Amino acid sequence: STAVVQFEATEKGVSIKDAYLAFTEPWIQAFTVTGGVFNRPFGFEVPFSSSSLESPERARFNQTLFPGEEDLGASLTFQMPKASPWSIFKIEAGLFAGNGINPEFDKKKDFIGRIGIQKTILNERAKYGIGISHYNGGVYQGTKTTYKIDTVSGVNVFSKIAADTTIGEFQKRVYTGFDAQFTIETALGLTTLRGEYIYGSQPG
């Protein structure tokens, strides 16, 4: 079992960044249940450790779609121990509040899942990884007015839509993502190439 509490001190004050419990079953040590506030298991960069980032901040699309990286929820992870040849596979799935570390205000939970492979080759001088992620959730609509984006002469234009019938419903927040990484050690040092591609619907 693991218990983690991590604080973040910024110019805005002190807040809790991570606070979760994780339990791994003792028999085959492959299934782990995690609950609390922790990294969303989507893509590569979102759960990637901040201490290992090459840049001062994460990519702009991650800051927009997954602000703060963490969310309140529970997940189940399957990964065999390192001694097993099947340890290269990792499967994660969970239900999350969808509000980051902000207070929960609705009953809907968002599903996040990822399947990934990570393997070392060339006598452990190189490593590659690939993954596919899916996010299926929604955003509560508390107002009667919504907007849509139309393209007019190559320019994005917002137009208002009266939507009295959709008050109290959830607008789709659905993403599918693909990620890949390759790292190799040479006489020049360690070289890493990473890429991610995400598409879907974003309400807001």
GROMACS .gro file of C-alpha atoms in nm:
model
  204
    1SER     CA    1   0.000   0.000   0.000
    2THR     CA    2   0.104   0.358  -0.064
    3ALA     CA    3  -0.019   0.685   0.083
    4VAL     CA    4   0.076   1.014  -0.081
    5VAL     CA    5   0.013   1.376   0.018
    6GLN     CA    6   0.187   1.646  -0.183
    7PHE     CA    7   0.150   2.021  -0.131
    8GLU     CA    8   0.206   2.298  -0.384
    9ALA     CA    9   0.318   2.645  -0.278
   10THR     CA   10   0.273   2.924  -0.533
   11GLU     CA   11   0.208   3.298  -0.534
   12LYS     CA   12  -0.163   3.210  -0.496
   13GLY     CA   13  -0.106   3.024  -0.169
   14VAL     CA   14  -0.060   2.667  -0.049
   15SER     CA   15  -0.284   2.388  -0.180
   16ILE     CA   16  -0.295   2.009  -0.198
   17LYS     CA   17  -0.165   1.878  -0.530
   18ASP     CA   18  -0.184   1.502  -0.466
   19ALA     CA   19  -0.366   1.313  -0.191
   20TYR     CA   20  -0.436   0.946  -0.261
   21LEU     CA   21  -0.415   0.588  -0.138
   22ALA     CA   22  -0.301   0.299  -0.358
   23PHE     CA   23  -0.337  -0.072  -0.277
   24THR     CA   24  -0.168  -0.353  -0.474
   25GLU     CA   25  -0.296  -0.706  -0.421
   26PRO     CA   26  -0.024  -0.932  -0.269
   27TRP     CA   27  -0.077  -1.249  -0.477
   28ILE     CA   28   0.037  -1.175  -0.832
   29GLN     CA   29   0.105  -0.805  -0.756
   30ALA     CA   30  -0.048  -0.694  -1.084
   31PHE     CA   31  -0.369  -0.513  -0.985
   32THR     CA   32  -0.357  -0.176  -0.808
   33VAL     CA   33  -0.656   0.026  -0.686
   34THR     CA   34  -0.600   0.400  -0.642
   35GLY     CA   35  -0.838   0.653  -0.489
   36GLY     CA   36  -0.816   1.023  -0.410
   37VAL     CA   37  -0.666   1.317  -0.597
   38PHE     CA   38  -0.399   1.199  -0.843
   39ASN     CA   39  -0.281   1.228  -1.204
   40ARG     CA   40  -0.534   1.152  -1.475
   41PRO     CA   41  -0.425   0.838  -1.665
   42PHE     CA   42  -0.449   1.001  -2.008
   43GLY     CA   43  -0.167   1.020  -2.260
   44PHE     CA   44   0.200   1.040  -2.169
   45GLU     CA   45   0.266   1.396  -2.056
   46VAL     CA   46  -0.028   1.439  -1.816
   47PRO     CA   47   0.091   1.173  -1.566
   48PHE     CA   48   0.460   1.237  -1.644
   49SER     CA   49   0.658   1.355  -1.341
   50SER     CA   50   0.709   1.732  -1.326
   51SER     CA   51   1.065   1.675  -1.199
   52SER     CA   52   1.154   1.503  -1.530
   53LEU     CA   53   1.008   1.765  -1.766
   54GLU     CA   54   1.259   1.928  -2.001
   55SER     CA   55   1.056   2.250  -2.017
   56PRO     CA   56   0.931   2.481  -1.739
   57GLU     CA   57   0.569   2.389  -1.811
   58ARG     CA   58   0.361   2.129  -1.992
   59ALA     CA   59   0.237   2.160  -2.350
   60ARG     CA   60  -0.038   2.418  -2.405
   61PHE     CA   61  -0.296   2.160  -2.515
   62ASN     CA   62  -0.247   1.968  -2.189
   63GLN     CA   63  -0.282   2.286  -1.985
   64THR     CA   64  -0.608   2.358  -2.168
   65LEU     CA   65  -0.768   2.013  -2.164
   66PHE     CA   66  -0.624   1.887  -1.834
   67PRO     CA   67  -0.544   2.188  -1.614
   68GLY     CA   68  -0.348   2.092  -1.305
   69GLU     CA   69  -0.303   1.730  -1.425
   70GLU     CA   70  -0.476   1.590  -1.113
   71ASP     CA   71  -0.840   1.499  -1.063
   72LEU     CA   72  -1.055   1.343  -0.790
   73GLY     CA   73  -1.146   0.982  -0.862
   74ALA     CA   74  -1.063   0.613  -0.842
   75SER     CA   75  -0.882   0.387  -1.087
   76LEU     CA   76  -0.775   0.029  -1.144
   77THR     CA   77  -0.431  -0.046  -1.292
   78PHE     CA   78  -0.307  -0.375  -1.433
   79GLN     CA   79   0.067  -0.429  -1.482
   80MET     CA   80   0.264  -0.744  -1.409
   81PRO     CA   81   0.579  -0.721  -1.190
   82LYS     CA   82   0.909  -0.627  -1.361
   83ALA     CA   83   1.030  -0.988  -1.355
   84SER     CA   84   0.746  -1.091  -1.584
   85PRO     CA   85   0.782  -1.059  -1.965
   86TRP     CA   86   0.427  -0.918  -1.965
   87SER     CA   87   0.532  -0.618  -1.755
   88ILE     CA   88   0.568  -0.416  -2.077
   89PHE     CA   89   0.187  -0.383  -2.087
   90LYS     CA   90   0.003  -0.138  -1.864
   91ILE     CA   91  -0.374  -0.091  -1.856
   92GLU     CA   92  -0.540   0.186  -1.652
   93ALA     CA   93  -0.907   0.277  -1.621
   94GLY     CA   94  -1.101   0.491  -1.376
   95LEU     CA   95  -1.390   0.723  -1.298
   96PHE     CA   96  -1.316   1.087  -1.216
   97ALA     CA   97  -1.507   1.397  -1.108
   98GLY     CA   98  -1.389   1.594  -1.412
   99ASN     CA   99  -1.328   1.917  -1.218
  100GLY     CA  100  -0.960   1.879  -1.140
  101ILE     CA  101  -0.897   1.963  -0.775
  102ASN     CA  102  -1.202   2.192  -0.761
  103PRO     CA  103  -1.507   2.088  -0.552
  104GLU     CA  104  -1.748   1.842  -0.712
  105PHE     CA  105  -2.086   1.993  -0.811
  106ASP     CA  106  -2.268   1.727  -1.013
  107LYS     CA  107  -2.337   1.354  -1.007
  108LYS     CA  108  -2.174   1.268  -1.339
  109LYS     CA  109  -1.836   1.093  -1.348
  110ASP     CA  110  -1.592   1.095  -1.637
  111PHE     CA  111  -1.423   0.777  -1.764
  112ILE     CA  112  -1.051   0.784  -1.840
  113GLY     CA  113  -0.858   0.485  -1.970
  114ARG     CA  114  -0.521   0.410  -2.127
  115ILE     CA  115  -0.345   0.104  -2.272
  116GLY     CA  116   0.030   0.135  -2.311
  117ILE     CA  117   0.340  -0.063  -2.400
  118GLN     CA  118   0.691   0.030  -2.288
  119LYS     CA  119   0.992  -0.186  -2.372
  120THR     CA  120   1.372  -0.160  -2.359
  121ILE     CA  121   1.585  -0.289  -2.647
  122LEU     CA  122   1.950  -0.293  -2.761
  123ASN     CA  123   2.079  -0.416  -2.425
  124GLU     CA  124   1.874  -0.150  -2.247
  125ARG     CA  125   2.042   0.132  -2.443
  126ALA     CA  126   1.712   0.220  -2.608
  127LYS     CA  127   1.349   0.228  -2.499
  128TYR     CA  128   1.025   0.280  -2.686
  129GLY     CA  129   0.664   0.323  -2.581
  130ILE     CA  130   0.324   0.359  -2.745
  131GLY     CA  131  -0.019   0.418  -2.597
  132ILE     CA  132  -0.382   0.488  -2.672
  133SER     CA  133  -0.609   0.681  -2.434
  134HIS     CA  134  -0.979   0.761  -2.416
  135TYR     CA  135  -1.170   1.022  -2.216
  136ASN     CA  136  -1.550   1.009  -2.204
  137GLY     CA  137  -1.725   1.268  -1.992
  138GLY     CA  138  -1.939   1.577  -1.996
  139VAL     CA  139  -1.976   1.931  -1.869
  140TYR     CA  140  -2.292   2.038  -1.687
  141GLN     CA  141  -2.493   2.308  -1.866
  142GLY     CA  142  -2.646   2.546  -1.615
  143THR     CA  143  -2.748   2.827  -1.851
  144LYS     CA  144  -3.005   2.845  -2.131
  145THR     CA  145  -2.763   2.986  -2.387
  146THR     CA  146  -2.496   2.794  -2.575
  147TYR     CA  147  -2.260   2.889  -2.854
  148LYS     CA  148  -2.117   2.714  -3.155
  149ILE     CA  149  -1.820   2.791  -3.378
  150ASP     CA  150  -1.875   2.836  -3.752
  151THR     CA  151  -1.607   2.898  -4.012
  152VAL     CA  152  -1.693   3.192  -4.239
  153SER     CA  153  -1.442   3.277  -4.513
  154GLY     CA  154  -1.170   3.097  -4.320
  155VAL     CA  155  -1.245   3.284  -3.995
  156ASN     CA  156  -1.394   3.122  -3.683
  157VAL     CA  157  -1.712   3.300  -3.575
  158PHE     CA  158  -1.912   3.238  -3.256
  159SER     CA  159  -2.288   3.224  -3.293
  160LYS     CA  160  -2.540   3.211  -3.009
  161ILE     CA  161  -2.793   2.928  -2.981
  162ALA     CA  162  -3.096   2.944  -2.753
  163ALA     CA  163  -3.099   2.607  -2.581
  164ASP     CA  164  -3.370   2.610  -2.314
  165THR     CA  165  -3.433   2.239  -2.369
  166THR     CA  166  -3.075   2.140  -2.276
  167ILE     CA  167  -3.051   2.313  -1.938
  168GLY     CA  168  -2.936   2.059  -1.682
  169GLU     CA  169  -2.789   1.826  -1.941
  170PHE     CA  170  -2.425   1.738  -1.997
  171GLN     CA  171  -2.244   1.852  -2.309
  172LYS     CA  172  -1.998   1.602  -2.454
  173ARG     CA  173  -1.635   1.607  -2.345
  174VAL     CA  174  -1.479   1.321  -2.539
  175TYR     CA  175  -1.113   1.280  -2.638
  176THR     CA  176  -0.913   1.001  -2.797
  177GLY     CA  177  -0.536   1.024  -2.784
  178PHE     CA  178  -0.232   0.847  -2.925
  179ASP     CA  179   0.119   0.883  -2.788
  180ALA     CA  180   0.463   0.745  -2.873
  181GLN     CA  181   0.810   0.783  -2.726
  182PHE     CA  182   1.162   0.671  -2.823
  183THR     CA  183   1.478   0.711  -2.616
  184ILE     CA  184   1.832   0.606  -2.709
  185GLU     CA  185   2.166   0.637  -2.532
  186THR     CA  186   2.470   0.715  -2.748
  187ALA     CA  187   2.815   0.867  -2.703
  188LEU     CA  188   2.651   1.209  -2.726
  189GLY     CA  189   2.419   1.136  -2.432
  190LEU     CA  190   2.052   1.054  -2.395
  191THR     CA  191   1.820   1.152  -2.681
  192THR     CA  192   1.440   1.137  -2.647
  193LEU     CA  193   1.165   1.195  -2.902
  194ARG     CA  194   0.802   1.214  -2.789
  195GLY     CA  195   0.476   1.289  -2.963
  196GLU     CA  196   0.104   1.299  -2.884
  197TYR     CA  197  -0.207   1.348  -3.094
  198ILE     CA  198  -0.551   1.411  -2.944
  199TYR     CA  199  -0.887   1.467  -3.115
  200GLY     CA  200  -1.245   1.488  -2.993
  201SER     CA  201  -1.515   1.724  -2.865
  202GLN     CA  202  -1.447   2.002  -2.614
  203PRO     CA  203  -1.747   2.195  -2.469
  204GLY     CA  204  -1.593   2.529  -2.384
   0.00000   0.00000   0.00000
